Amino acid sequence: QYGPTQVERWLFGLWTALVFAFLYVPILLLIVFSFNSSRLNIRWEGFSLKWYVALLQNRTLLTAFQNSLIVAAVTTILATVLGTVGAWMLYRYRFPFQRTIGLLIFIPMVIPDVLMGASLLAQFVHLFQLPLGYTTLIIAHTTFCFPFVLVGIQARLQSLDPFLEEAALDLGATPAQAFWLVIVPYLTPSIIAGALMSFTLSLDEYIVSVFTTGAHSQTLPLKVYGMAKVGLNPQLNALSTIFVIATVVLVLLSELLTRRKSS
């Protein structure tokens, strides 16, 4: 067998560079123009932090961001608990229609967001007669987030030693103690990963939120999209820059902690 030639390696490298440029150059431009003194992102007129100051004084965006954090935090807790308990029950116990129930759980992961949002809206308004607000928004976000937690934990359970729980029971632990002191620590990496996934999905969700939110529970994606439809606003550039920097910092911290733990 022959390896790639010099020309092929050059072409692959060029294609990779173009893909990365297509993905990251717009983000870099957004960051640069967030410091532009001009309101129009057409030409550079000078360095300024006034859009960051205006962002911190924008009560509408700050309130929407607070709503997003509240909804994402509660959703993460509920989705993590439901996903962990559901994965353990599907793994540990046998009951009628278990396979069917396991398949139905995955429907929120594959159904289009528009259909899911419309169906949840119909249930909240016509079936349960719930006023749209934080409650309906959290229920909707939990519905499509907890299957992601369940999938990760189920994958972790596939490598679980079946005699681990029996050993804990033989040593005098109750079933609840064996689950909490033995099984949960074993599942901790998957639980943390699922919780982070749930928080990210909830914080970023737009389509389902459109159908299930109320007037006083507007989340940040809804406000940002509403502002973007009106026209280009440099405050959105500043907001996006803050999110990008925060994401990079969290990734670097995670990598640093992982290296320290491995070393």
mmCIF file of C-alpha atoms in Angstrom:
data_model
loop_
_atom_site.group_PDB
_atom_site.id
_atom_site.type_symbol
_atom_site.label_atom_id
_atom_site.label_comp_id
_atom_site.label_asym_id
_atom_site.label_seq_id
_atom_site.Cartn_x
_atom_site.Cartn_y
_atom_site.Cartn_z
ATOM 1 C CA GLN A 1 0.000 0.000 0.000
ATOM 2 C CA TYR A 2 1.130 3.519 -0.788
ATOM 3 C CA GLY A 3 0.645 6.527 1.435
ATOM 4 C CA PRO A 4 -0.654 9.902 0.239
ATOM 5 C CA THR A 5 1.615 11.819 -2.060
ATOM 6 C CA GLN A 6 2.923 15.300 -1.306
ATOM 7 C CA VAL A 7 0.257 16.841 -3.556
ATOM 8 C CA GLU A 8 -2.535 14.911 -1.834
ATOM 9 C CA ARG A 9 -1.302 15.969 1.599
ATOM 10 C CA TRP A 10 -1.152 19.568 0.412
ATOM 11 C CA LEU A 11 -4.700 19.370 -0.960
ATOM 12 C CA PHE A 12 -5.999 17.795 2.258
ATOM 13 C CA GLY A 13 -4.272 20.491 4.289
ATOM 14 C CA LEU A 14 -5.705 23.231 2.075
ATOM 15 C CA TRP A 15 -9.212 21.785 2.357
ATOM 16 C CA THR A 16 -8.894 21.561 6.144
ATOM 17 C CA ALA A 17 -7.690 25.170 6.314
ATOM 18 C CA LEU A 18 -10.654 26.323 4.195
ATOM 19 C CA VAL A 19 -13.124 24.478 6.415
ATOM 20 C CA PHE A 20 -11.659 25.999 9.578
ATOM 21 C CA ALA A 21 -11.612 29.441 7.952
ATOM 22 C CA PHE A 22 -15.274 29.064 6.955
ATOM 23 C CA LEU A 23 -16.181 28.137 10.531
ATOM 24 C CA TYR A 24 -14.038 30.529 12.558
ATOM 25 C CA VAL A 25 -13.385 33.648 10.452
ATOM 26 C CA PRO A 26 -16.967 34.951 10.971
ATOM 27 C CA ILE A 27 -16.527 34.463 14.734
ATOM 28 C CA LEU A 28 -13.256 36.385 14.661
ATOM 29 C CA LEU A 29 -14.875 39.208 12.685
ATOM 30 C CA LEU A 30 -17.739 39.308 15.175
ATOM 31 C CA ILE A 31 -15.269 39.640 18.059
ATOM 32 C CA VAL A 32 -13.292 42.361 16.283
ATOM 33 C CA PHE A 33 -16.350 44.457 15.413
ATOM 34 C CA SER A 34 -17.670 44.186 18.972
ATOM 35 C CA PHE A 35 -14.931 46.716 19.797
ATOM 36 C CA ASN A 36 -15.790 48.987 16.862
ATOM 37 C CA SER A 37 -17.003 52.447 17.806
ATOM 38 C CA SER A 38 -19.294 52.514 14.771
ATOM 39 C CA ARG A 39 -22.822 51.181 15.056
ATOM 40 C CA LEU A 40 -22.620 49.757 11.534
ATOM 41 C CA ASN A 41 -20.399 46.703 11.050
ATOM 42 C CA ILE A 42 -19.216 47.911 7.666
ATOM 43 C CA ARG A 43 -15.928 49.628 8.384
ATOM 44 C CA TRP A 44 -13.641 50.103 11.337
ATOM 45 C CA GLU A 45 -13.893 53.553 12.926
ATOM 46 C CA GLY A 46 -11.931 53.071 16.146
ATOM 47 C CA PHE A 47 -11.579 50.978 19.282
ATOM 48 C CA SER A 48 -14.323 51.351 21.875
ATOM 49 C CA LEU A 49 -15.895 49.464 24.795
ATOM 50 C CA LYS A 50 -19.154 51.376 24.697
ATOM 51 C CA TRP A 51 -21.148 48.434 23.377
ATOM 52 C CA TYR A 52 -20.091 46.325 26.355
ATOM 53 C CA VAL A 53 -21.134 49.155 28.676
ATOM 54 C CA ALA A 54 -24.459 49.421 26.840
ATOM 55 C CA LEU A 55 -24.904 45.643 27.104
ATOM 56 C CA LEU A 56 -24.410 45.694 30.874
ATOM 57 C CA GLN A 57 -27.023 48.460 31.103
ATOM 58 C CA ASN A 58 -29.546 46.661 28.888
ATOM 59 C CA ARG A 59 -32.088 45.400 31.409
ATOM 60 C CA THR A 60 -34.040 43.508 28.763
ATOM 61 C CA LEU A 61 -31.102 41.308 27.775
ATOM 62 C CA LEU A 62 -29.944 40.871 31.369
ATOM 63 C CA THR A 63 -33.420 39.752 32.428
ATOM 64 C CA ALA A 64 -33.589 37.332 29.505
ATOM 65 C CA PHE A 65 -30.170 35.961 30.447
ATOM 66 C CA GLN A 66 -31.340 35.513 34.038
ATOM 67 C CA ASN A 67 -34.416 33.645 32.785
ATOM 68 C CA SER A 68 -32.217 31.383 30.666
ATOM 69 C CA LEU A 69 -29.973 30.582 33.628
ATOM 70 C CA ILE A 70 -32.936 29.781 35.881
ATOM 71 C CA VAL A 71 -34.589 27.536 33.309
ATOM 72 C CA ALA A 72 -31.321 25.828 32.358
ATOM 73 C CA ALA A 73 -30.349 25.196 35.999
ATOM 74 C CA VAL A 74 -33.703 23.668 36.981
ATOM 75 C CA THR A 75 -33.855 21.703 33.736
ATOM 76 C CA THR A 76 -30.369 20.316 34.334
ATOM 77 C CA ILE A 77 -31.288 19.081 37.808
ATOM 78 C CA LEU A 78 -34.541 17.468 36.697
ATOM 79 C CA ALA A 79 -33.091 15.955 33.504
ATOM 80 C CA THR A 80 -30.075 14.549 35.355
ATOM 81 C CA VAL A 81 -32.207 12.926 38.051
ATOM 82 C CA LEU A 82 -34.760 11.528 35.589
ATOM 83 C CA GLY A 83 -32.073 10.317 33.174
ATOM 84 C CA THR A 84 -30.051 8.613 35.905
ATOM 85 C CA VAL A 85 -33.031 6.908 37.530
ATOM 86 C CA GLY A 86 -34.531 5.948 34.167
ATOM 87 C CA ALA A 87 -31.305 4.432 32.868
ATOM 88 C CA TRP A 88 -30.837 2.440 36.078
ATOM 89 C CA MET A 89 -34.425 1.131 36.045
ATOM 90 C CA LEU A 90 -34.143 0.049 32.406
ATOM 91 C CA TYR A 91 -30.860 -1.698 33.212
ATOM 92 C CA ARG A 92 -31.707 -3.210 36.586
ATOM 93 C CA TYR A 93 -35.357 -4.249 36.342
ATOM 94 C CA ARG A 94 -37.519 -6.209 33.934
ATOM 95 C CA PHE A 95 -41.145 -5.206 33.350
ATOM 96 C CA PRO A 96 -43.764 -5.451 30.574
ATOM 97 C CA PHE A 97 -43.234 -3.347 27.456
ATOM 98 C CA GLN A 98 -39.732 -2.446 28.625
ATOM 99 C CA ARG A 99 -38.309 -2.349 25.092
ATOM 100 C CA THR A 100 -41.215 -0.218 23.862
ATOM 101 C CA ILE A 101 -40.785 2.256 26.707
ATOM 102 C CA GLY A 102 -37.050 2.396 26.015
ATOM 103 C CA LEU A 103 -37.748 3.287 22.379
ATOM 104 C CA LEU A 104 -40.370 5.911 23.258
ATOM 105 C CA ILE A 105 -37.879 7.706 25.484
ATOM 106 C CA PHE A 106 -35.697 8.448 22.453
ATOM 107 C CA ILE A 107 -38.493 10.157 20.507
ATOM 108 C CA PRO A 108 -37.691 13.666 21.877
ATOM 109 C CA MET A 109 -34.161 13.268 20.495
ATOM 110 C CA VAL A 110 -35.264 12.630 16.908
ATOM 111 C CA ILE A 111 -38.599 14.417 16.536
ATOM 112 C CA PRO A 112 -38.416 17.828 14.789
ATOM 113 C CA ASP A 113 -38.381 20.707 17.245
ATOM 114 C CA VAL A 114 -41.359 22.349 15.559
ATOM 115 C CA LEU A 115 -43.538 19.269 16.051
ATOM 116 C CA MET A 116 -42.394 18.868 19.622
ATOM 117 C CA GLY A 117 -43.031 22.507 20.469
ATOM 118 C CA ALA A 118 -46.481 22.488 18.861
ATOM 119 C CA SER A 119 -47.488 19.247 20.592
ATOM 120 C CA LEU A 120 -46.317 20.494 23.987
ATOM 121 C CA LEU A 121 -48.174 23.761 23.455
ATOM 122 C CA ALA A 122 -51.378 21.847 22.678
ATOM 123 C CA GLN A 123 -51.000 19.770 25.833
ATOM 124 C CA PHE A 124 -50.264 22.723 28.083
ATOM 125 C CA VAL A 125 -53.065 24.919 26.786
ATOM 126 C CA HIS A 126 -55.869 22.521 25.850
ATOM 127 C CA LEU A 127 -55.239 19.401 27.937
ATOM 128 C CA PHE A 128 -53.754 20.659 31.210
ATOM 129 C CA GLN A 129 -54.776 24.334 30.874
ATOM 130 C CA LEU A 130 -51.453 25.561 32.221
ATOM 131 C CA PRO A 131 -50.486 29.211 31.776
ATOM 132 C CA LEU A 132 -47.367 29.588 29.671
ATOM 133 C CA GLY A 133 -44.380 30.598 31.737
ATOM 134 C CA TYR A 134 -41.453 29.162 33.694
ATOM 135 C CA THR A 135 -43.287 25.930 34.519
ATOM 136 C CA THR A 136 -44.189 25.035 30.951
ATOM 137 C CA LEU A 137 -40.756 26.106 29.722
ATOM 138 C CA ILE A 138 -38.946 23.907 32.269
ATOM 139 C CA ILE A 139 -41.199 20.925 31.523
ATOM 140 C CA ALA A 140 -40.568 21.310 27.794
ATOM 141 C CA HIS A 141 -36.798 21.638 28.197
ATOM 142 C CA THR A 142 -36.647 18.670 30.577
ATOM 143 C CA THR A 143 -38.614 16.563 28.102
ATOM 144 C CA PHE A 144 -36.024 16.845 25.342
ATOM 145 C CA CYS A 145 -32.947 17.022 27.617
ATOM 146 C CA PHE A 146 -33.275 13.975 29.849
ATOM 147 C CA PRO A 147 -32.972 11.393 27.006
ATOM 148 C CA PHE A 148 -29.446 12.688 26.352
ATOM 149 C CA VAL A 149 -28.556 11.995 29.982
ATOM 150 C CA LEU A 150 -30.180 8.572 29.815
ATOM 151 C CA VAL A 151 -28.257 7.570 26.680
ATOM 152 C CA GLY A 152 -24.885 8.448 28.192
ATOM 153 C CA ILE A 153 -25.606 6.607 31.426
ATOM 154 C CA GLN A 154 -26.904 3.558 29.575
ATOM 155 C CA ALA A 155 -23.631 3.389 27.661
ATOM 156 C CA ARG A 156 -21.736 3.555 30.960
ATOM 157 C CA LEU A 157 -23.896 0.813 32.465
ATOM 158 C CA GLN A 158 -22.962 -1.573 29.653
ATOM 159 C CA SER A 159 -19.468 -1.860 31.162
ATOM 160 C CA LEU A 160 -20.708 -2.190 34.754
ATOM 161 C CA ASP A 161 -19.576 -5.319 36.584
ATOM 162 C CA PRO A 162 -22.833 -7.130 37.481
ATOM 163 C CA PHE A 163 -21.265 -8.460 40.686
ATOM 164 C CA LEU A 164 -20.421 -4.985 41.994
ATOM 165 C CA GLU A 165 -23.872 -4.389 43.447
ATOM 166 C CA GLU A 166 -24.054 -7.943 44.801
ATOM 167 C CA ALA A 167 -20.737 -7.442 46.595
ATOM 168 C CA ALA A 168 -22.092 -4.291 48.263
ATOM 169 C CA LEU A 169 -25.243 -6.139 49.342
ATOM 170 C CA ASP A 170 -23.177 -9.030 50.735
ATOM 171 C CA LEU A 171 -21.191 -6.537 52.806
ATOM 172 C CA GLY A 172 -24.379 -5.325 54.500
ATOM 173 C CA ALA A 173 -25.525 -2.435 52.335
ATOM 174 C CA THR A 174 -29.188 -1.938 51.559
ATOM 175 C CA PRO A 175 -30.257 -1.684 47.896
ATOM 176 C CA ALA A 176 -30.539 2.099 48.281
ATOM 177 C CA GLN A 177 -27.091 2.320 49.893
ATOM 178 C CA ALA A 178 -25.570 0.114 47.204
ATOM 179 C CA PHE A 179 -27.012 2.341 44.509
ATOM 180 C CA TRP A 180 -25.958 5.615 46.170
ATOM 181 C CA LEU A 181 -22.516 4.576 47.444
ATOM 182 C CA VAL A 182 -21.413 2.177 44.691
ATOM 183 C CA ILE A 183 -23.372 2.666 41.472
ATOM 184 C CA VAL A 184 -23.645 6.478 41.492
ATOM 185 C CA PRO A 185 -19.862 7.038 41.956
ATOM 186 C CA TYR A 186 -19.262 4.635 39.071
ATOM 187 C CA LEU A 187 -21.719 6.587 36.903
ATOM 188 C CA THR A 188 -20.422 10.028 37.963
ATOM 189 C CA PRO A 189 -18.500 10.799 34.699
ATOM 190 C CA SER A 190 -21.594 10.047 32.603
ATOM 191 C CA ILE A 191 -23.842 11.957 35.002
ATOM 192 C CA ILE A 192 -21.618 15.049 34.797
ATOM 193 C CA ALA A 193 -21.425 14.804 31.005
ATOM 194 C CA GLY A 194 -25.200 14.473 30.755
ATOM 195 C CA ALA A 195 -25.743 17.422 33.088
ATOM 196 C CA LEU A 196 -23.433 19.638 31.033
ATOM 197 C CA MET A 197 -25.200 18.531 27.849
ATOM 198 C CA SER A 198 -28.598 19.331 29.359
ATOM 199 C CA PHE A 199 -27.470 22.768 30.531
ATOM 200 C CA THR A 200 -26.063 23.600 27.109
ATOM 201 C CA LEU A 201 -29.124 22.375 25.209
ATOM 202 C CA SER A 202 -31.517 24.239 27.496
ATOM 203 C CA LEU A 203 -29.504 27.461 27.387
ATOM 204 C CA ASP A 204 -29.379 27.343 23.580
ATOM 205 C CA GLU A 205 -32.901 26.129 22.782
ATOM 206 C CA TYR A 206 -35.013 28.428 20.638
ATOM 207 C CA ILE A 207 -37.759 26.643 18.669
ATOM 208 C CA VAL A 208 -39.370 24.734 21.557
ATOM 209 C CA SER A 209 -39.074 27.851 23.727
ATOM 210 C CA VAL A 210 -41.070 29.882 21.188
ATOM 211 C CA PHE A 211 -44.079 27.590 21.683
ATOM 212 C CA THR A 212 -43.877 27.105 25.457
ATOM 213 C CA THR A 213 -42.703 30.418 26.950
ATOM 214 C CA GLY A 214 -44.774 33.239 28.360
ATOM 215 C CA ALA A 215 -44.487 37.001 28.224
ATOM 216 C CA HIS A 216 -42.451 37.219 31.436
ATOM 217 C CA SER A 217 -40.233 34.176 30.866
ATOM 218 C CA GLN A 218 -38.553 35.120 27.595
ATOM 219 C CA THR A 219 -35.142 33.473 27.346
ATOM 220 C CA LEU A 220 -31.969 34.936 25.885
ATOM 221 C CA PRO A 221 -32.163 33.168 22.473
ATOM 222 C CA LEU A 222 -35.668 34.585 21.957
ATOM 223 C CA LYS A 223 -34.563 38.128 22.787
ATOM 224 C CA VAL A 224 -31.439 37.879 20.653
ATOM 225 C CA TYR A 225 -33.383 36.641 17.651
ATOM 226 C CA GLY A 226 -35.953 39.392 18.109
ATOM 227 C CA MET A 227 -33.212 42.024 18.155
ATOM 228 C CA ALA A 228 -31.443 40.489 15.152
ATOM 229 C CA LYS A 229 -34.615 40.669 13.046
ATOM 230 C CA VAL A 230 -34.850 44.418 13.580
ATOM 231 C CA GLY A 231 -31.288 45.070 12.439
ATOM 232 C CA LEU A 232 -27.625 44.702 13.292
ATOM 233 C CA ASN A 233 -26.983 45.646 16.898
ATOM 234 C CA PRO A 234 -23.385 45.910 18.150
ATOM 235 C CA GLN A 235 -24.572 44.816 21.593
ATOM 236 C CA LEU A 236 -25.211 41.377 20.117
ATOM 237 C CA ASN A 237 -21.597 41.292 18.956
ATOM 238 C CA ALA A 238 -20.485 42.098 22.492
ATOM 239 C CA LEU A 239 -22.802 39.455 23.932
ATOM 240 C CA SER A 240 -21.561 36.838 21.487
ATOM 241 C CA THR A 241 -17.940 37.729 22.260
ATOM 242 C CA ILE A 242 -18.549 37.208 25.984
ATOM 243 C CA PHE A 243 -20.060 33.784 25.304
ATOM 244 C CA VAL A 244 -17.187 32.783 23.021
ATOM 245 C CA ILE A 245 -14.564 33.850 25.560
ATOM 246 C CA ALA A 246 -16.412 32.104 28.399
ATOM 247 C CA THR A 247 -16.625 28.906 26.340
ATOM 248 C CA VAL A 248 -12.919 28.981 25.494
ATOM 249 C CA VAL A 249 -12.017 29.579 29.150
ATOM 250 C CA LEU A 250 -14.179 26.671 30.315
ATOM 251 C CA VAL A 251 -12.671 24.350 27.698
ATOM 252 C CA LEU A 252 -9.135 25.333 28.705
ATOM 253 C CA LEU A 253 -9.925 24.835 32.402
ATOM 254 C CA SER A 254 -11.434 21.436 31.674
ATOM 255 C CA GLU A 255 -8.361 20.424 29.687
ATOM 256 C CA LEU A 256 -6.078 21.667 32.473
ATOM 257 C CA LEU A 257 -7.971 19.743 35.140
ATOM 258 C CA THR A 258 -7.967 16.614 32.971
ATOM 259 C CA ARG A 259 -4.195 16.785 32.484
ATOM 260 C CA ARG A 260 -3.575 17.360 36.177
ATOM 261 C CA LYS A 261 -5.778 14.411 37.084
ATOM 262 C CA SER A 262 -4.072 12.135 34.539
ATOM 263 C CA SER A 263 -0.610 13.178 35.702
#
